[in-house]
């Protein structure tokens, strides 16, 4: 369990700092130990028939998680991080074997959008209709989905509209598919769709919003991991998605719904898989 210092200068590595032992920390550490013990004893490999892309390399012995909290607070950050599969491409993750068995990866669709709708006091689907995609915007096709995912990500970290424009300028310049697009108009359309959460953005709700959202999703992960750990099911955390043996997909989906309920989030996102 790692706690990073607050107030460090931009660009410098954050220092790890000491902290008092509390019941909360002991619970987090004990859960991590149990989780890592199960993973250490498990065989987690890449399908030998899969041809790895040139230049890709993973240390398959690196199976241990730790949790990193930020800015001197256990209410900020806290995501599970560390093992090799978190740095693997989506294609490689699709070839992971657990104890020699094929796997499935299930993920929350727009997890942080739903959490923000909860903080705004409404359920996303109650407002937009069942199965609506938060990254689908009228006037734009499915090929723009990544553009709106990036727009949302920038919105949770910038202080004002100018910061959003600068961030999107930099991102679009490096994306051949979007080069030349009027991202300001696209951002306006995205913000108009999600205007109910606008009072929570630009630091109006919390200047550490991105880390606050990570803390909530890490608590959801903790519940999912613990629930499946009790069932003896190996689950691999990728922050907003999880990998299990294919035969356990239904159980994973149940745990993912329970994870949102456990932290009292009223807006539960759609769960998709990589099959």
Short mmCIF file of N, CA and C in Angstrom, two decimals, residues 10 25 46 62 72 84 87 90 118 132 144 169 171 185 194 219 221 261:
data_model
loop_
_atom_site.label_atom_id
_atom_site.label_comp_id
_atom_site.label_asym_id
_atom_site.label_seq_id
_atom_site.Cartn_x
_atom_site.Cartn_y
_atom_site.Cartn_z
N UNK A 10 5.41 20.14 -10.35
CA UNK A 10 5.02 19.45 -11.57
C UNK A 10 6.25 18.92 -12.29
N UNK A 25 -6.21 0.70 6.77
CA UNK A 25 -4.99 0.29 6.08
C UNK A 25 -4.76 -1.20 6.25
N UNK A 46 0.01 -16.55 -21.70
CA UNK A 46 -0.52 -16.14 -23.00
C UNK A 46 -0.63 -17.39 -23.87
N UNK A 62 5.58 -11.49 -13.22
CA UNK A 62 5.13 -10.29 -12.51
C UNK A 62 3.62 -10.32 -12.36
N UNK A 72 -1.20 12.51 -0.49
CA UNK A 72 -1.23 12.37 0.97
C UNK A 72 -2.57 11.97 1.52
N UNK A 84 1.77 -7.74 -15.12
CA UNK A 84 2.09 -7.60 -16.54
C UNK A 84 0.86 -7.38 -17.42
N UNK A 87 -0.34 -3.87 -18.60
CA UNK A 87 0.39 -3.18 -19.67
C UNK A 87 0.28 -3.89 -21.01
N UNK A 90 -4.86 -4.86 -25.86
CA UNK A 90 -6.17 -5.53 -25.83
C UNK A 90 -6.10 -6.88 -26.55
N UNK A 118 -24.21 9.87 -10.99
CA UNK A 118 -24.61 9.57 -9.61
C UNK A 118 -24.34 10.77 -8.71
N UNK A 132 -28.31 3.63 -23.80
CA UNK A 132 -27.68 4.74 -24.52
C UNK A 132 -26.18 4.78 -24.21
N UNK A 144 -16.29 8.45 -34.13
CA UNK A 144 -15.87 9.56 -33.27
C UNK A 144 -15.91 9.19 -31.78
N UNK A 169 -6.45 20.10 -28.56
CA UNK A 169 -5.58 20.49 -29.68
C UNK A 169 -4.37 19.56 -29.76
N UNK A 171 -3.99 16.54 -28.44
CA UNK A 171 -4.35 15.14 -28.72
C UNK A 171 -4.71 14.95 -30.19
N UNK A 185 -16.32 22.31 -31.64
CA UNK A 185 -17.75 22.05 -31.88
C UNK A 185 -18.14 20.68 -31.35
N UNK A 194 -24.33 16.19 -21.94
CA UNK A 194 -24.07 15.87 -20.53
C UNK A 194 -24.09 17.13 -19.64
N UNK A 219 -12.46 1.34 -5.15
CA UNK A 219 -13.30 0.70 -4.13
C UNK A 219 -14.26 -0.30 -4.77
N UNK A 221 -13.48 -1.96 -7.51
CA UNK A 221 -12.58 -3.08 -7.80
C UNK A 221 -12.35 -3.94 -6.57
N UNK A 261 -23.26 -1.36 -6.46
CA UNK A 261 -24.23 -1.27 -5.37
C UNK A 261 -23.54 -1.13 -4.02
#
